[in-house]
Short mmCIF file of C-alpha atoms and ligand atoms in Angstrom, two decimals:
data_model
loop_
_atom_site.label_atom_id
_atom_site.label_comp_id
_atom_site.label_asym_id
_atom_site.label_seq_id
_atom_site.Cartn_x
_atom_site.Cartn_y
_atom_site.Cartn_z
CA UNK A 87 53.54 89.45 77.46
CA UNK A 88 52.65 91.97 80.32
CA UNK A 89 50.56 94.65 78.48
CA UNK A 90 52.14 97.56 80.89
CA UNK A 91 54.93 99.56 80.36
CA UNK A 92 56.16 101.74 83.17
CA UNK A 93 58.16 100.53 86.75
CA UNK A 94 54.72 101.53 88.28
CA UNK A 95 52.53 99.36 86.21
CA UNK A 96 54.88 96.32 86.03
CA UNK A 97 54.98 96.11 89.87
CA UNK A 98 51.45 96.78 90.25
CA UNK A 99 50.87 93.86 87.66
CA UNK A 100 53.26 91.61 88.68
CA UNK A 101 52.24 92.03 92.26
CA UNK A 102 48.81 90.87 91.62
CA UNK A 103 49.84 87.68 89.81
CA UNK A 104 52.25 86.60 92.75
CA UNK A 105 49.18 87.37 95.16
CA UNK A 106 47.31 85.19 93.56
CA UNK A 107 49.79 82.55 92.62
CA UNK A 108 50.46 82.14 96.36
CA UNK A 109 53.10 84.40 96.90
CA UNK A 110 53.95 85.28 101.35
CA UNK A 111 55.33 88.48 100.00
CA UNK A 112 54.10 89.29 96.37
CA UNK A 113 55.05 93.20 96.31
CA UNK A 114 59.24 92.64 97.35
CA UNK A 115 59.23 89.60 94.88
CA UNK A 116 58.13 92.16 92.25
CA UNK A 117 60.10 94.86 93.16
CA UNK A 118 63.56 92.30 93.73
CA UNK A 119 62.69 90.67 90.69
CA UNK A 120 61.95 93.56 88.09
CA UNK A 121 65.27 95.92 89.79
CA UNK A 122 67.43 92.48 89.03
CA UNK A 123 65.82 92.21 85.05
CA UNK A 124 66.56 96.30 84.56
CA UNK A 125 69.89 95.75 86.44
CA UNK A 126 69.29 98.17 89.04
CA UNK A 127 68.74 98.17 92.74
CA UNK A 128 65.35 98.21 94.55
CA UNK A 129 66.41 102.08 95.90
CA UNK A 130 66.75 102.85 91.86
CA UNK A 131 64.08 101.14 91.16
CA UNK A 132 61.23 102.89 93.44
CA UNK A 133 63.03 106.33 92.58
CA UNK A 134 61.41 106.12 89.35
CA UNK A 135 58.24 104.65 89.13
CA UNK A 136 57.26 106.39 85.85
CA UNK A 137 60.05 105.26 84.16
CA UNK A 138 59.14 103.00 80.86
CA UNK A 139 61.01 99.29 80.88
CA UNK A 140 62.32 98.42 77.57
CA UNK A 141 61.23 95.16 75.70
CA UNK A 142 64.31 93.37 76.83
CA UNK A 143 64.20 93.71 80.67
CA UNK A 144 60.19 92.97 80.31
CA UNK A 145 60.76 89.76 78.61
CA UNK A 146 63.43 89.01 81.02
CA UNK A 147 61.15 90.19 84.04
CA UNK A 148 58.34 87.92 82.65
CA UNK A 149 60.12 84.53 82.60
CA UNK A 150 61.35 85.54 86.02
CA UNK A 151 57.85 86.13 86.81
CA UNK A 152 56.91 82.71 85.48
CA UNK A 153 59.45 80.86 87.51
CA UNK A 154 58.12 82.87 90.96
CA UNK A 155 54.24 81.63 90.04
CA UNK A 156 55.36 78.28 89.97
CA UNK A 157 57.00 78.55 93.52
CA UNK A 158 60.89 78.77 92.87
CA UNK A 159 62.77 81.14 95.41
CA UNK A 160 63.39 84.38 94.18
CA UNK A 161 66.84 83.43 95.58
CA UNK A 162 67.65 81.48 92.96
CA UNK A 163 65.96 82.88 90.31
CA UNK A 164 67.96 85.87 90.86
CA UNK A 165 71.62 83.16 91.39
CA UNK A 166 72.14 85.29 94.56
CA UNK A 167 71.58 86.49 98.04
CA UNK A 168 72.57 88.76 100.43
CA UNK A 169 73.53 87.65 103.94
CA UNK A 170 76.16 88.81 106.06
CA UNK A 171 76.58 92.44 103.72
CA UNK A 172 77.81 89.79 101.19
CA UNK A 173 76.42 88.55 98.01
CA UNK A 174 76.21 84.47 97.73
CA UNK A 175 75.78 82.75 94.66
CA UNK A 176 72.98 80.36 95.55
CA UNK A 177 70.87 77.36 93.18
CA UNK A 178 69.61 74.54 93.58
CA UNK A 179 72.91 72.90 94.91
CA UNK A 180 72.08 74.49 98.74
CA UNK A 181 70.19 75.46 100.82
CA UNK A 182 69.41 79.92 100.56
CA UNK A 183 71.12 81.19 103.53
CA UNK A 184 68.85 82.78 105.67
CA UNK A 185 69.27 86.00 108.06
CA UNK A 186 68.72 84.20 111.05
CA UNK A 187 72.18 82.83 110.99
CA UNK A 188 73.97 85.62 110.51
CA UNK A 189 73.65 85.71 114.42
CA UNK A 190 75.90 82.50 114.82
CA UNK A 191 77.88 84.23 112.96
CA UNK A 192 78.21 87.47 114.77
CA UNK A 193 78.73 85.17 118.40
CA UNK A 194 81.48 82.89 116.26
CA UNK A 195 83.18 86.29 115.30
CA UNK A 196 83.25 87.80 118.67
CA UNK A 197 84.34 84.94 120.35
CA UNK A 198 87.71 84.43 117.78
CA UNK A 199 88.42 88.51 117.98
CA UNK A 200 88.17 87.82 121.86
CA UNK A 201 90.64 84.50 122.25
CA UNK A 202 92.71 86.72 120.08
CA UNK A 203 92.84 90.20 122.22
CA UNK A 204 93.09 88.11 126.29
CA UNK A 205 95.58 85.69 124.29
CA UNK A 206 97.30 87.41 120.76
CA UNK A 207 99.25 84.37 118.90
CA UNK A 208 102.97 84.36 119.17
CA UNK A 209 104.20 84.37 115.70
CA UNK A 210 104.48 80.97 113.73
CA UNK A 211 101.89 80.29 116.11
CA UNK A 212 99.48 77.58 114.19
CA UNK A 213 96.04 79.00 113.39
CA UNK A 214 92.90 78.81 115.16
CA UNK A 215 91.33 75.50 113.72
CA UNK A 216 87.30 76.47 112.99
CA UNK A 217 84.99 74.16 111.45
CA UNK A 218 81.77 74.93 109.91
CA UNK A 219 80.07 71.75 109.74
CA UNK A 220 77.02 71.83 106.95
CA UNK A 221 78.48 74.23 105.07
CA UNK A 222 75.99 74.36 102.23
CA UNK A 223 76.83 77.57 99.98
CA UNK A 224 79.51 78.56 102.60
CA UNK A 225 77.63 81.60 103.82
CA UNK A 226 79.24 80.98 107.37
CA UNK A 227 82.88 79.87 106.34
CA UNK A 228 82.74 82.69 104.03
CA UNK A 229 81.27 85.42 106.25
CA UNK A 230 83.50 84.92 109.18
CA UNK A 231 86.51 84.84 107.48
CA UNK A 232 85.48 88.23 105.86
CA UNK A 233 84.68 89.77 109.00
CA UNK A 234 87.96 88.33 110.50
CA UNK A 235 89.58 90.06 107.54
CA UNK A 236 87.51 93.74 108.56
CA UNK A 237 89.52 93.27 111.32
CA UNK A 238 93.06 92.00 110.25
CA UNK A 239 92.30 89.36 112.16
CA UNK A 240 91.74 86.59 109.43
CA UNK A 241 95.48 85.32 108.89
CA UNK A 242 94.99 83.70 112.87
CA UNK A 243 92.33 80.99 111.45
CA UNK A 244 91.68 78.36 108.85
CA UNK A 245 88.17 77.49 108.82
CA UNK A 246 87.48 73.41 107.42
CA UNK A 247 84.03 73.82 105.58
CA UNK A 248 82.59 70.45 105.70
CA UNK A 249 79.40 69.25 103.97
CA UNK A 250 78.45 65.78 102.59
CA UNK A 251 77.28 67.11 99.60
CA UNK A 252 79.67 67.51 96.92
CA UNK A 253 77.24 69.94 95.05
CA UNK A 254 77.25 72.10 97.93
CA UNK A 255 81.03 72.16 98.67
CA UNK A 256 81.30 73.41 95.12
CA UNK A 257 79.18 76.07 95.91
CA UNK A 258 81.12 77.04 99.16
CA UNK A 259 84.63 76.63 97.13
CA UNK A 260 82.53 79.20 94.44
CA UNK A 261 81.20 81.71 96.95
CA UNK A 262 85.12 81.82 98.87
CA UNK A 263 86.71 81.97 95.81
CA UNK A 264 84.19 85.36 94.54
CA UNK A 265 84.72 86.69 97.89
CA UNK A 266 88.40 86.60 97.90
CA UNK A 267 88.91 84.22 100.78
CA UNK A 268 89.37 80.73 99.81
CA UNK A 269 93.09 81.13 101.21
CA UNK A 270 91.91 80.48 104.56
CA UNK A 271 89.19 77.97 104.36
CA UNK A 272 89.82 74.20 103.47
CA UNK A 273 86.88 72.06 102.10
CA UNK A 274 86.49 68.64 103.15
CA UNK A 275 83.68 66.40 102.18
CA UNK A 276 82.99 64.47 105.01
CA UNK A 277 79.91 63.24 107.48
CA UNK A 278 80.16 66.02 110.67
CA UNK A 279 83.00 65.97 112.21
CA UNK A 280 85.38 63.81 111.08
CA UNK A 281 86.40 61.98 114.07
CA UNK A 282 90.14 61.95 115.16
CA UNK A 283 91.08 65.49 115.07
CA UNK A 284 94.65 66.49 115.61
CA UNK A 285 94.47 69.33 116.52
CA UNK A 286 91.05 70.04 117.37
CA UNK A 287 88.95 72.57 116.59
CA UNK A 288 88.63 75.76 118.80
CA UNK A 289 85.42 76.66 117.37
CA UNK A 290 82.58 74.42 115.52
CA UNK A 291 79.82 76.33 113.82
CA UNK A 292 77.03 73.61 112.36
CA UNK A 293 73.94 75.01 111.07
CA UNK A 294 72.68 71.57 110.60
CA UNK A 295 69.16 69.88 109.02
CA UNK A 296 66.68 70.57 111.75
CA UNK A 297 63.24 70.33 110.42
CA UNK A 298 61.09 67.62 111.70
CA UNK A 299 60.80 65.04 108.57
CA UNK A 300 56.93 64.81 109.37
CA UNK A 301 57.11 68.83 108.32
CA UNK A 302 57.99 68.76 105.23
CA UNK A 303 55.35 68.08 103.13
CA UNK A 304 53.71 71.16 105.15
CA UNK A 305 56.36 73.77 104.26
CA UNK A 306 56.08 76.72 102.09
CA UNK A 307 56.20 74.98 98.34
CA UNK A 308 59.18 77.42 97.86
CA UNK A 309 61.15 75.04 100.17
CA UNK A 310 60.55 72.13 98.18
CA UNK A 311 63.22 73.19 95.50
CA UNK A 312 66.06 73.42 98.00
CA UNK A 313 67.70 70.04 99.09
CA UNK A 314 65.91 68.00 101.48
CA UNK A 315 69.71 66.67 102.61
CA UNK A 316 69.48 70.34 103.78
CA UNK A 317 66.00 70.46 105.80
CA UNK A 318 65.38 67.29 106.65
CA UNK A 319 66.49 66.61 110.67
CA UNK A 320 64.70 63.06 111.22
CA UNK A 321 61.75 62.41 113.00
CA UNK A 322 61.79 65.40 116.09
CA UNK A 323 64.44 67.18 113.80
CA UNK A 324 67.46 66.11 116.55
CA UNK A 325 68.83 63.33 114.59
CA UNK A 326 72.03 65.20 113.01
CA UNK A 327 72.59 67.68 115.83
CA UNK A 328 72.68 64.72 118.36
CA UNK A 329 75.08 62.65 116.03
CA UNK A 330 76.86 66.10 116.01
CA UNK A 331 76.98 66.53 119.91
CA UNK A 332 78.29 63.07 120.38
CA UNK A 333 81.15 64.17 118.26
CA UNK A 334 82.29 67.15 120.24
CA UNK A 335 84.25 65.26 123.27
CA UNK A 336 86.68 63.78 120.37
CA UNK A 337 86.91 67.31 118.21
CA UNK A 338 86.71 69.95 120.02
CA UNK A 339 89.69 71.57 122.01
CA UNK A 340 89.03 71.66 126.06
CA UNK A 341 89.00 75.41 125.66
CA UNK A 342 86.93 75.43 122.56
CA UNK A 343 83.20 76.20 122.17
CA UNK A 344 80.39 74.96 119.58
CA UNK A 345 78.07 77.23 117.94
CA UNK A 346 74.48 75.42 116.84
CA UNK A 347 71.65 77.17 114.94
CA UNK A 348 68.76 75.22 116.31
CA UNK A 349 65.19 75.26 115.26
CA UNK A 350 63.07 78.00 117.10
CA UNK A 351 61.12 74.93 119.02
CA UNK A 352 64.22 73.29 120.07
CA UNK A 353 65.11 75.80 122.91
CA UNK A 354 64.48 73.13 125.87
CA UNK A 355 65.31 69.83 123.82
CA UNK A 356 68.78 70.93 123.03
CA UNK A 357 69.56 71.68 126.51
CA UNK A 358 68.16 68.18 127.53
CA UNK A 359 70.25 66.46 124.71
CA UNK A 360 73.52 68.46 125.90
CA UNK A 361 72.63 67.28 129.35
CA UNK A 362 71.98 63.76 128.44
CA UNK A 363 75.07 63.27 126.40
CA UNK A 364 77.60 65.95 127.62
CA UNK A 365 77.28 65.62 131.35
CA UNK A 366 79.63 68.70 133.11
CA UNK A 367 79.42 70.77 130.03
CA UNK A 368 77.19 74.02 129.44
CA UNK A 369 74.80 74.79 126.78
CA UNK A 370 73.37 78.17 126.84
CA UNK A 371 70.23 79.14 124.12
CA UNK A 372 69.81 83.12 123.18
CA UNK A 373 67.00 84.27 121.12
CA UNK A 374 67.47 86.04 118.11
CA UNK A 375 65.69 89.33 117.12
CA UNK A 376 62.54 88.16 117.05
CA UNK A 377 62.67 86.51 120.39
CA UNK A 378 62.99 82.68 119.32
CA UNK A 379 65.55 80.35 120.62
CA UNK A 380 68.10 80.05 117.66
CA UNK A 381 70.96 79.85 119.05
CA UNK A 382 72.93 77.09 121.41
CA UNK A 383 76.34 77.60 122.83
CA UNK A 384 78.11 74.07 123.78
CA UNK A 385 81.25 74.22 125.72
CA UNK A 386 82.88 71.81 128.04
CA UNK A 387 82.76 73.80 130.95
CA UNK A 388 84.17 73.57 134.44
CA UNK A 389 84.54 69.87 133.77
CA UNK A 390 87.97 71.03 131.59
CA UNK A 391 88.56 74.00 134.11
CA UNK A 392 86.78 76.96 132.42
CA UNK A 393 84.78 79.22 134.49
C1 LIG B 276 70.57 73.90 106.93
S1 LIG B 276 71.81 73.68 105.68
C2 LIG B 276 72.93 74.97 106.18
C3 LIG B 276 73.79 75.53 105.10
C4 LIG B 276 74.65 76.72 105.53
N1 LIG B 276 75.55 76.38 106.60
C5 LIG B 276 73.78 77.87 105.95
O1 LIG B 276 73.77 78.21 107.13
O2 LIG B 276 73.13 78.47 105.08
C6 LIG B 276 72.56 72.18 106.24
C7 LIG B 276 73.75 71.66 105.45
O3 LIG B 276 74.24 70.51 106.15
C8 LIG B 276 74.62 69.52 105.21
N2 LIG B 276 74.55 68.22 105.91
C9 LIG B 276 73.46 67.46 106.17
N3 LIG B 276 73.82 66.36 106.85
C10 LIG B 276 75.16 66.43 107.03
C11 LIG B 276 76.12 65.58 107.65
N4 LIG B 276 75.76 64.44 108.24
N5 LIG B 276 77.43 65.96 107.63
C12 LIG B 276 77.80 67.11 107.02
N6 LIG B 276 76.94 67.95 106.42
C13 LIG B 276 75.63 67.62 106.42
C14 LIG B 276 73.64 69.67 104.08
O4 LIG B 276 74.15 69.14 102.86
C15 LIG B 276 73.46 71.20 104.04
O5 LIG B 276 74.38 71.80 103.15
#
């Protein structure tokens, strides 16, 4: 049992043992572990640093502790985590959503709210078809349809979350049930895209494996407890996202665009794969905040009259 006995102490404490126990950022594991054992918020928690912790949220805080030092993501020793403003339920049955693609997400939301201002939907209208290929705890599904709903927006789409996991599916179906949204997004287990689509989809989101296999073994041991179905992208980390491209021609509407999260060394090899196996269409890479490629949008182009 940890011998201290104030907020203070603990972190100070606890912040040495993740240091040494390998820990890339010891001092926010403390402080995100201890807030979620006294039930409080990392704000609360540094507001009163001289407050004493009862025996119940130290015990608690120590077997959390326990399960950091032997690499588990504070992500799921917590069973949650933020992305998108929203909350997700995460474990071992996913992969931890990470803030990186809350960027596809932004570009996926701007381009729906913008189909829907040049072009608003006569009523009866069917809904924009979206499908968020990989959907692993949902975080995509789930955080577009949210935003759509910000805007009063969200009764013009139906989003098909696909994954070939089943674990991960239930996850999704858990996440857009807690966030209130499940009415709009269907859940299909399938391999991509499934392939005759009628209609097709205006909009494919796929944040897909793309990790080299070859770097596995190298990654953070934290990565090792979420599913290597998730990570693992064959040997140059292409495999899925090129099976994915070869899709699009059958599945995605002539007017429709495709929205991959690609790894941040895949900048130029996604633009060659597009080329390769997409002649006519476009593929154009952004970087995200910290200037990395992360980003590819794949439409068809001039090749089906779009500018
Ligand atoms: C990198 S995770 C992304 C999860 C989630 N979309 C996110 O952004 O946090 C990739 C997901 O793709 C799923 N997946 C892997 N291969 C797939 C395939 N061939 N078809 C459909 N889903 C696949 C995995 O099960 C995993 O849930």
């Amino acid at each position: 049992m940890l011998p201290a006995f104030t907020v203070g102490e603990l972190l100070g404490l606890a912040t040495e043992r993740l240091t040494a126990a390998g820990s890339a950022s010891p001092r926010l594991d403390a402080e995100l572990l201890l807030a979620h054992a006294l039930g409080v918020d990392r704000t609360g928690l540094l507001t009163y640093p001289e407050a004493s912790v009862g025996d119940g949220p130290r015990e608690s805080f120590e077997a959390a502790l326990d399960r950091r030092e032997r690499g588990e993501p504070v992500a799921y020793i917590r069973g949650f985590r933020e992305f998108h403003g929203l909350a997700f339920a995460t474990d071992g049955r996913a992969l931890i959503p990470r803030p990186e693609t809350e960027h596809l997400v932004d570009a996926a939301v701007d381009d729906v709210a913008t189909r829907l201002a040049n072009a608003p939907r006569a009523p009866g209208a069917p809904a924009i078809r979206i499908a968020d290929v990989g959907t692993g705890t949902g975080a995509i599904a789930v955080s577009l349809v949210s935003a759509l709903r910000r805007r009063r927006m969200d009764d013009e789409v139906l989003v098909i979350a696909i994954d070939v996991s089943e674990d991960a599916l239930q996850l999704a179906r858990e996440n857009a049930v807690g966030h209130g949204v499940a009415d709009r997004i269907v859940f299909v287990a399938a391999d991509l895209l499934p392939h005759h689509v009628d209609p097709p989809y205006t909009v494919v989101c796929a944040n897909l494996p793309y990790v080299p296999s070859g770097d596995l073994p190298g990654l953070a041991p934290e990565l090792s407890y979420e599913p290597a179905l998730a990570l693992d992208g064959g040997p140059d980390g292409l495999d899925v996202v090129r099976r994915l491209l070869d899709a699009l021609p059958r599945t995605l509407a002539s007017d429709g665009v495709a929205f991959l999260e690609i790894g941040a060394g895949h900048g130029e090899a996604i633009a060659h794969e597009v080329a390769v196996r997409l002649p006519g269409w476009r593929c154009r890479v952004t970087n995200d905040l910290a200037g990395l490629p992360r980003l590819a949008r794949v439409d068809p182009g001039e090749r089906n009259g779009r500018d």
